[in-house]
mmCIF file with all atom_site columns, C-alpha atoms in Angstrom:
data_model
loop_
_atom_site.group_PDB
_atom_site.id
_atom_site.type_symbol
_atom_site.label_atom_id
_atom_site.label_alt_id
_atom_site.label_comp_id
_atom_site.label_asym_id
_atom_site.label_entity_id
_atom_site.label_seq_id
_atom_site.pdbx_PDB_ins_code
_atom_site.Cartn_x
_atom_site.Cartn_y
_atom_site.Cartn_z
_atom_site.occupancy
_atom_site.B_iso_or_equiv
_atom_site.pdbx_formal_charge
_atom_site.auth_seq_id
_atom_site.auth_comp_id
_atom_site.auth_asym_id
_atom_site.auth_atom_id
_atom_site.pdbx_PDB_model_num
ATOM 1   C CA . UNK A 1 1   ? 83.064 67.658 100.823 1.00 0.00 ? 127 UNK A CA 1
ATOM 2   C CA . UNK A 1 2   ? 81.241 68.427 97.332  1.00 0.00 ? 128 UNK A CA 1
ATOM 3   C CA . UNK A 1 3   ? 83.281 71.248 95.505  1.00 0.00 ? 129 UNK A CA 1
ATOM 4   C CA . UNK A 1 4   ? 81.720 73.208 92.088  1.00 0.00 ? 130 UNK A CA 1
ATOM 5   C CA . UNK A 1 5   ? 84.476 74.063 90.018  1.00 0.00 ? 131 UNK A CA 1
ATOM 6   C CA . UNK A 1 6   ? 83.115 77.290 87.694  1.00 0.00 ? 132 UNK A CA 1
ATOM 7   C CA . UNK A 1 7   ? 86.073 77.921 84.587  1.00 0.00 ? 133 UNK A CA 1
ATOM 8   C CA . UNK A 1 8   ? 87.712 75.141 83.366  1.00 0.00 ? 134 UNK A CA 1
ATOM 9   C CA . UNK A 1 9   ? 91.005 77.008 81.521  1.00 0.00 ? 135 UNK A CA 1
ATOM 10  C CA . UNK A 1 10  ? 94.353 76.809 82.675  1.00 0.00 ? 136 UNK A CA 1
ATOM 11  C CA . UNK A 1 11  ? 94.193 77.970 86.387  1.00 0.00 ? 137 UNK A CA 1
ATOM 12  C CA . UNK A 1 12  ? 90.102 76.258 86.751  1.00 0.00 ? 138 UNK A CA 1
ATOM 13  C CA . UNK A 1 13  ? 92.536 72.715 85.168  1.00 0.00 ? 139 UNK A CA 1
ATOM 14  C CA . UNK A 1 14  ? 95.457 73.629 87.858  1.00 0.00 ? 140 UNK A CA 1
ATOM 15  C CA . UNK A 1 15  ? 92.837 73.494 90.645  1.00 0.00 ? 141 UNK A CA 1
ATOM 16  C CA . UNK A 1 16  ? 90.828 71.080 89.253  1.00 0.00 ? 142 UNK A CA 1
ATOM 17  C CA . UNK A 1 17  ? 94.002 68.724 89.645  1.00 0.00 ? 143 UNK A CA 1
ATOM 18  C CA . UNK A 1 18  ? 94.584 69.870 93.010  1.00 0.00 ? 144 UNK A CA 1
ATOM 19  C CA . UNK A 1 19  ? 91.240 69.539 94.813  1.00 0.00 ? 145 UNK A CA 1
ATOM 20  C CA . UNK A 1 20  ? 90.879 65.973 93.143  1.00 0.00 ? 146 UNK A CA 1
ATOM 21  C CA . UNK A 1 21  ? 93.372 64.931 94.691  1.00 0.00 ? 147 UNK A CA 1
ATOM 22  C CA . UNK A 1 22  ? 92.260 65.824 97.687  1.00 0.00 ? 148 UNK A CA 1
ATOM 23  C CA . UNK A 1 23  ? 91.517 63.211 100.625 1.00 0.00 ? 149 UNK A CA 1
ATOM 24  C CA . UNK A 1 24  ? 88.454 65.220 102.023 1.00 0.00 ? 150 UNK A CA 1
ATOM 25  C CA . UNK A 1 25  ? 86.905 66.291 98.506  1.00 0.00 ? 151 UNK A CA 1
ATOM 26  C CA . UNK A 1 26  ? 84.451 63.312 97.964  1.00 0.00 ? 152 UNK A CA 1
ATOM 27  C CA . UNK A 1 27  ? 83.073 64.527 94.735  1.00 0.00 ? 153 UNK A CA 1
ATOM 28  C CA . UNK A 1 28  ? 84.219 67.477 92.339  1.00 0.00 ? 154 UNK A CA 1
ATOM 29  C CA . UNK A 1 29  ? 81.433 69.111 89.632  1.00 0.00 ? 155 UNK A CA 1
ATOM 30  C CA . UNK A 1 30  ? 82.785 71.492 86.738  1.00 0.00 ? 156 UNK A CA 1
ATOM 31  C CA . UNK A 1 31  ? 81.293 73.458 84.309  1.00 0.00 ? 157 UNK A CA 1
ATOM 32  C CA . UNK A 1 32  ? 82.844 75.701 81.855  1.00 0.00 ? 158 UNK A CA 1
ATOM 33  C CA . UNK A 1 33  ? 82.035 78.264 79.016  1.00 0.00 ? 159 UNK A CA 1
ATOM 34  C CA . UNK A 1 34  ? 83.628 75.506 76.091  1.00 0.00 ? 160 UNK A CA 1
ATOM 35  C CA . UNK A 1 35  ? 81.635 72.006 76.767  1.00 0.00 ? 161 UNK A CA 1
ATOM 36  C CA . UNK A 1 36  ? 84.868 70.569 75.494  1.00 0.00 ? 162 UNK A CA 1
ATOM 37  C CA . UNK A 1 37  ? 86.814 71.426 77.880  1.00 0.00 ? 163 UNK A CA 1
ATOM 38  C CA . UNK A 1 38  ? 84.860 70.787 80.469  1.00 0.00 ? 164 UNK A CA 1
ATOM 39  C CA . UNK A 1 39  ? 84.910 67.250 78.821  1.00 0.00 ? 165 UNK A CA 1
ATOM 40  C CA . UNK A 1 40  ? 88.679 67.159 78.734  1.00 0.00 ? 166 UNK A CA 1
ATOM 41  C CA . UNK A 1 41  ? 89.229 68.168 82.042  1.00 0.00 ? 167 UNK A CA 1
ATOM 42  C CA . UNK A 1 42  ? 86.571 66.015 83.639  1.00 0.00 ? 168 UNK A CA 1
ATOM 43  C CA . UNK A 1 43  ? 88.487 62.970 81.695  1.00 0.00 ? 169 UNK A CA 1
ATOM 44  C CA . UNK A 1 44  ? 91.702 64.147 83.562  1.00 0.00 ? 170 UNK A CA 1
ATOM 45  C CA . UNK A 1 45  ? 90.074 64.409 86.602  1.00 0.00 ? 171 UNK A CA 1
ATOM 46  C CA . UNK A 1 46  ? 87.482 62.383 87.420  1.00 0.00 ? 172 UNK A CA 1
ATOM 47  C CA . UNK A 1 47  ? 85.414 65.622 88.308  1.00 0.00 ? 173 UNK A CA 1
ATOM 48  C CA . UNK A 1 48  ? 81.874 65.241 86.731  1.00 0.00 ? 174 UNK A CA 1
ATOM 49  C CA . UNK A 1 49  ? 81.005 67.780 84.286  1.00 0.00 ? 175 UNK A CA 1
ATOM 50  C CA . UNK A 1 50  ? 77.523 69.506 84.418  1.00 0.00 ? 176 UNK A CA 1
ATOM 51  C CA . UNK A 1 51  ? 76.676 71.806 81.150  1.00 0.00 ? 177 UNK A CA 1
ATOM 52  C CA . UNK A 1 52  ? 75.982 75.384 83.168  1.00 0.00 ? 178 UNK A CA 1
ATOM 53  C CA . UNK A 1 53  ? 77.035 77.683 86.217  1.00 0.00 ? 179 UNK A CA 1
ATOM 54  C CA . UNK A 1 54  ? 73.287 76.664 86.816  1.00 0.00 ? 180 UNK A CA 1
ATOM 55  C CA . UNK A 1 55  ? 74.371 73.076 86.590  1.00 0.00 ? 181 UNK A CA 1
ATOM 56  C CA . UNK A 1 56  ? 76.871 73.791 89.415  1.00 0.00 ? 182 UNK A CA 1
ATOM 57  C CA . UNK A 1 57  ? 75.114 75.347 91.857  1.00 0.00 ? 183 UNK A CA 1
ATOM 58  C CA . UNK A 1 58  ? 71.725 72.563 91.011  1.00 0.00 ? 184 UNK A CA 1
ATOM 59  C CA . UNK A 1 59  ? 73.958 69.825 92.641  1.00 0.00 ? 185 UNK A CA 1
ATOM 60  C CA . UNK A 1 60  ? 73.968 70.846 95.923  1.00 0.00 ? 186 UNK A CA 1
ATOM 61  C CA . UNK A 1 61  ? 77.632 71.294 96.214  1.00 0.00 ? 187 UNK A CA 1
ATOM 62  C CA . UNK A 1 62  ? 79.042 72.822 99.420  1.00 0.00 ? 188 UNK A CA 1
ATOM 63  C CA . UNK A 1 63  ? 81.340 74.984 98.466  1.00 0.00 ? 189 UNK A CA 1
ATOM 64  C CA . UNK A 1 64  ? 82.358 77.173 94.815  1.00 0.00 ? 190 UNK A CA 1
ATOM 65  C CA . UNK A 1 65  ? 85.669 77.674 93.696  1.00 0.00 ? 191 UNK A CA 1
ATOM 66  C CA . UNK A 1 66  ? 85.302 80.267 90.728  1.00 0.00 ? 192 UNK A CA 1
ATOM 67  C CA . UNK A 1 67  ? 87.722 80.160 87.668  1.00 0.00 ? 193 UNK A CA 1
ATOM 68  C CA . UNK A 1 68  ? 85.857 81.463 84.938  1.00 0.00 ? 194 UNK A CA 1
ATOM 69  C CA . UNK A 1 69  ? 86.400 84.974 82.811  1.00 0.00 ? 195 UNK A CA 1
ATOM 70  C CA . UNK A 1 70  ? 86.751 87.964 85.265  1.00 0.00 ? 196 UNK A CA 1
ATOM 71  C CA . UNK A 1 71  ? 84.260 89.113 83.427  1.00 0.00 ? 197 UNK A CA 1
ATOM 72  C CA . UNK A 1 72  ? 81.697 86.544 85.550  1.00 0.00 ? 198 UNK A CA 1
ATOM 73  C CA . UNK A 1 73  ? 83.313 86.469 88.820  1.00 0.00 ? 199 UNK A CA 1
ATOM 74  C CA . UNK A 1 74  ? 81.200 89.463 90.451  1.00 0.00 ? 200 UNK A CA 1
ATOM 75  C CA . UNK A 1 75  ? 77.860 87.809 89.306  1.00 0.00 ? 201 UNK A CA 1
ATOM 76  C CA . UNK A 1 76  ? 79.191 83.799 90.409  1.00 0.00 ? 202 UNK A CA 1
ATOM 77  C CA . UNK A 1 77  ? 80.144 85.351 93.871  1.00 0.00 ? 203 UNK A CA 1
ATOM 78  C CA . UNK A 1 78  ? 77.121 86.891 94.612  1.00 0.00 ? 204 UNK A CA 1
ATOM 79  C CA . UNK A 1 79  ? 74.756 83.739 93.213  1.00 0.00 ? 205 UNK A CA 1
ATOM 80  C CA . UNK A 1 80  ? 77.054 81.958 95.080  1.00 0.00 ? 206 UNK A CA 1
ATOM 81  C CA . UNK A 1 81  ? 76.715 84.768 98.869  1.00 0.00 ? 207 UNK A CA 1
ATOM 82  C CA . UNK A 1 82  ? 72.737 84.185 98.343  1.00 0.00 ? 208 UNK A CA 1
ATOM 83  C CA . UNK A 1 83  ? 73.037 79.986 98.156  1.00 0.00 ? 209 UNK A CA 1
ATOM 84  C CA . UNK A 1 84  ? 74.898 80.359 101.648 1.00 0.00 ? 210 UNK A CA 1
ATOM 85  C CA . UNK A 1 85  ? 78.281 78.280 100.061 1.00 0.00 ? 211 UNK A CA 1
ATOM 86  C CA . UNK A 1 86  ? 81.458 79.740 101.233 1.00 0.00 ? 212 UNK A CA 1
ATOM 87  C CA . UNK A 1 87  ? 83.176 80.826 97.514  1.00 0.00 ? 213 UNK A CA 1
ATOM 88  C CA . UNK A 1 88  ? 86.930 80.731 96.331  1.00 0.00 ? 214 UNK A CA 1
ATOM 89  C CA . UNK A 1 89  ? 87.588 83.430 93.488  1.00 0.00 ? 215 UNK A CA 1
ATOM 90  C CA . UNK A 1 90  ? 90.556 84.219 91.224  1.00 0.00 ? 216 UNK A CA 1
ATOM 91  C CA . UNK A 1 91  ? 91.547 87.437 91.388  1.00 0.00 ? 217 UNK A CA 1
ATOM 92  C CA . UNK A 1 92  ? 90.447 89.849 90.608  1.00 0.00 ? 218 UNK A CA 1
ATOM 93  C CA . UNK A 1 93  ? 87.068 89.830 91.703  1.00 0.00 ? 219 UNK A CA 1
ATOM 94  C CA . UNK A 1 94  ? 85.654 91.879 89.614  1.00 0.00 ? 220 UNK A CA 1
ATOM 95  C CA . UNK A 1 95  ? 86.252 94.604 86.693  1.00 0.00 ? 221 UNK A CA 1
ATOM 96  C CA . UNK A 1 96  ? 85.498 97.661 88.815  1.00 0.00 ? 222 UNK A CA 1
ATOM 97  C CA . UNK A 1 97  ? 85.834 98.652 92.273  1.00 0.00 ? 223 UNK A CA 1
ATOM 98  C CA . UNK A 1 98  ? 82.321 98.981 92.509  1.00 0.00 ? 224 UNK A CA 1
ATOM 99  C CA . UNK A 1 99  ? 81.363 95.737 91.076  1.00 0.00 ? 225 UNK A CA 1
ATOM 100 C CA . UNK A 1 100 ? 84.034 94.228 93.614  1.00 0.00 ? 226 UNK A CA 1
ATOM 101 C CA . UNK A 1 101 ? 82.162 96.158 96.170  1.00 0.00 ? 227 UNK A CA 1
ATOM 102 C CA . UNK A 1 102 ? 79.098 95.219 95.892  1.00 0.00 ? 228 UNK A CA 1
ATOM 103 C CA . UNK A 1 103 ? 80.299 91.248 95.745  1.00 0.00 ? 229 UNK A CA 1
ATOM 104 C CA . UNK A 1 104 ? 81.633 91.681 99.548  1.00 0.00 ? 230 UNK A CA 1
ATOM 105 C CA . UNK A 1 105 ? 79.293 92.986 100.771 1.00 0.00 ? 231 UNK A CA 1
ATOM 106 C CA . UNK A 1 106 ? 76.441 89.964 99.158  1.00 0.00 ? 232 UNK A CA 1
ATOM 107 C CA . UNK A 1 107 ? 79.066 87.819 100.689 1.00 0.00 ? 233 UNK A CA 1
ATOM 108 C CA . UNK A 1 108 ? 79.390 89.650 103.989 1.00 0.00 ? 234 UNK A CA 1
ATOM 109 C CA . UNK A 1 109 ? 75.660 90.158 104.173 1.00 0.00 ? 235 UNK A CA 1
ATOM 110 C CA . UNK A 1 110 ? 75.403 86.129 103.626 1.00 0.00 ? 236 UNK A CA 1
ATOM 111 C CA . UNK A 1 111 ? 77.604 85.324 106.635 1.00 0.00 ? 237 UNK A CA 1
ATOM 112 C CA . UNK A 1 112 ? 79.414 83.503 104.005 1.00 0.00 ? 238 UNK A CA 1
ATOM 113 C CA . UNK A 1 113 ? 83.151 83.111 102.849 1.00 0.00 ? 239 UNK A CA 1
#
């Protein structure tokens, strides 16, 4: 399975390490707003670093893990849903209830998890 991970901070690093050891993960593609942090994490985990979330989606991943800044969660969840990709997102989903409900509606409409 090819996994995209967006956000390589503390929590993203934890998820990247776990995913890189999972036997069913054949490819881990990561991106972060801080390229140096993404480069360092890629070196530690054997992941492939790409410059942006756009590039993560363009690589043809099978699912997305979102560990970016909370302010980006809802938009990234929506993008994953519109691309037909299952998504795991760290909490919270959005900064407020309307944003959370909108993101959940996109996932439901897309039929993704």
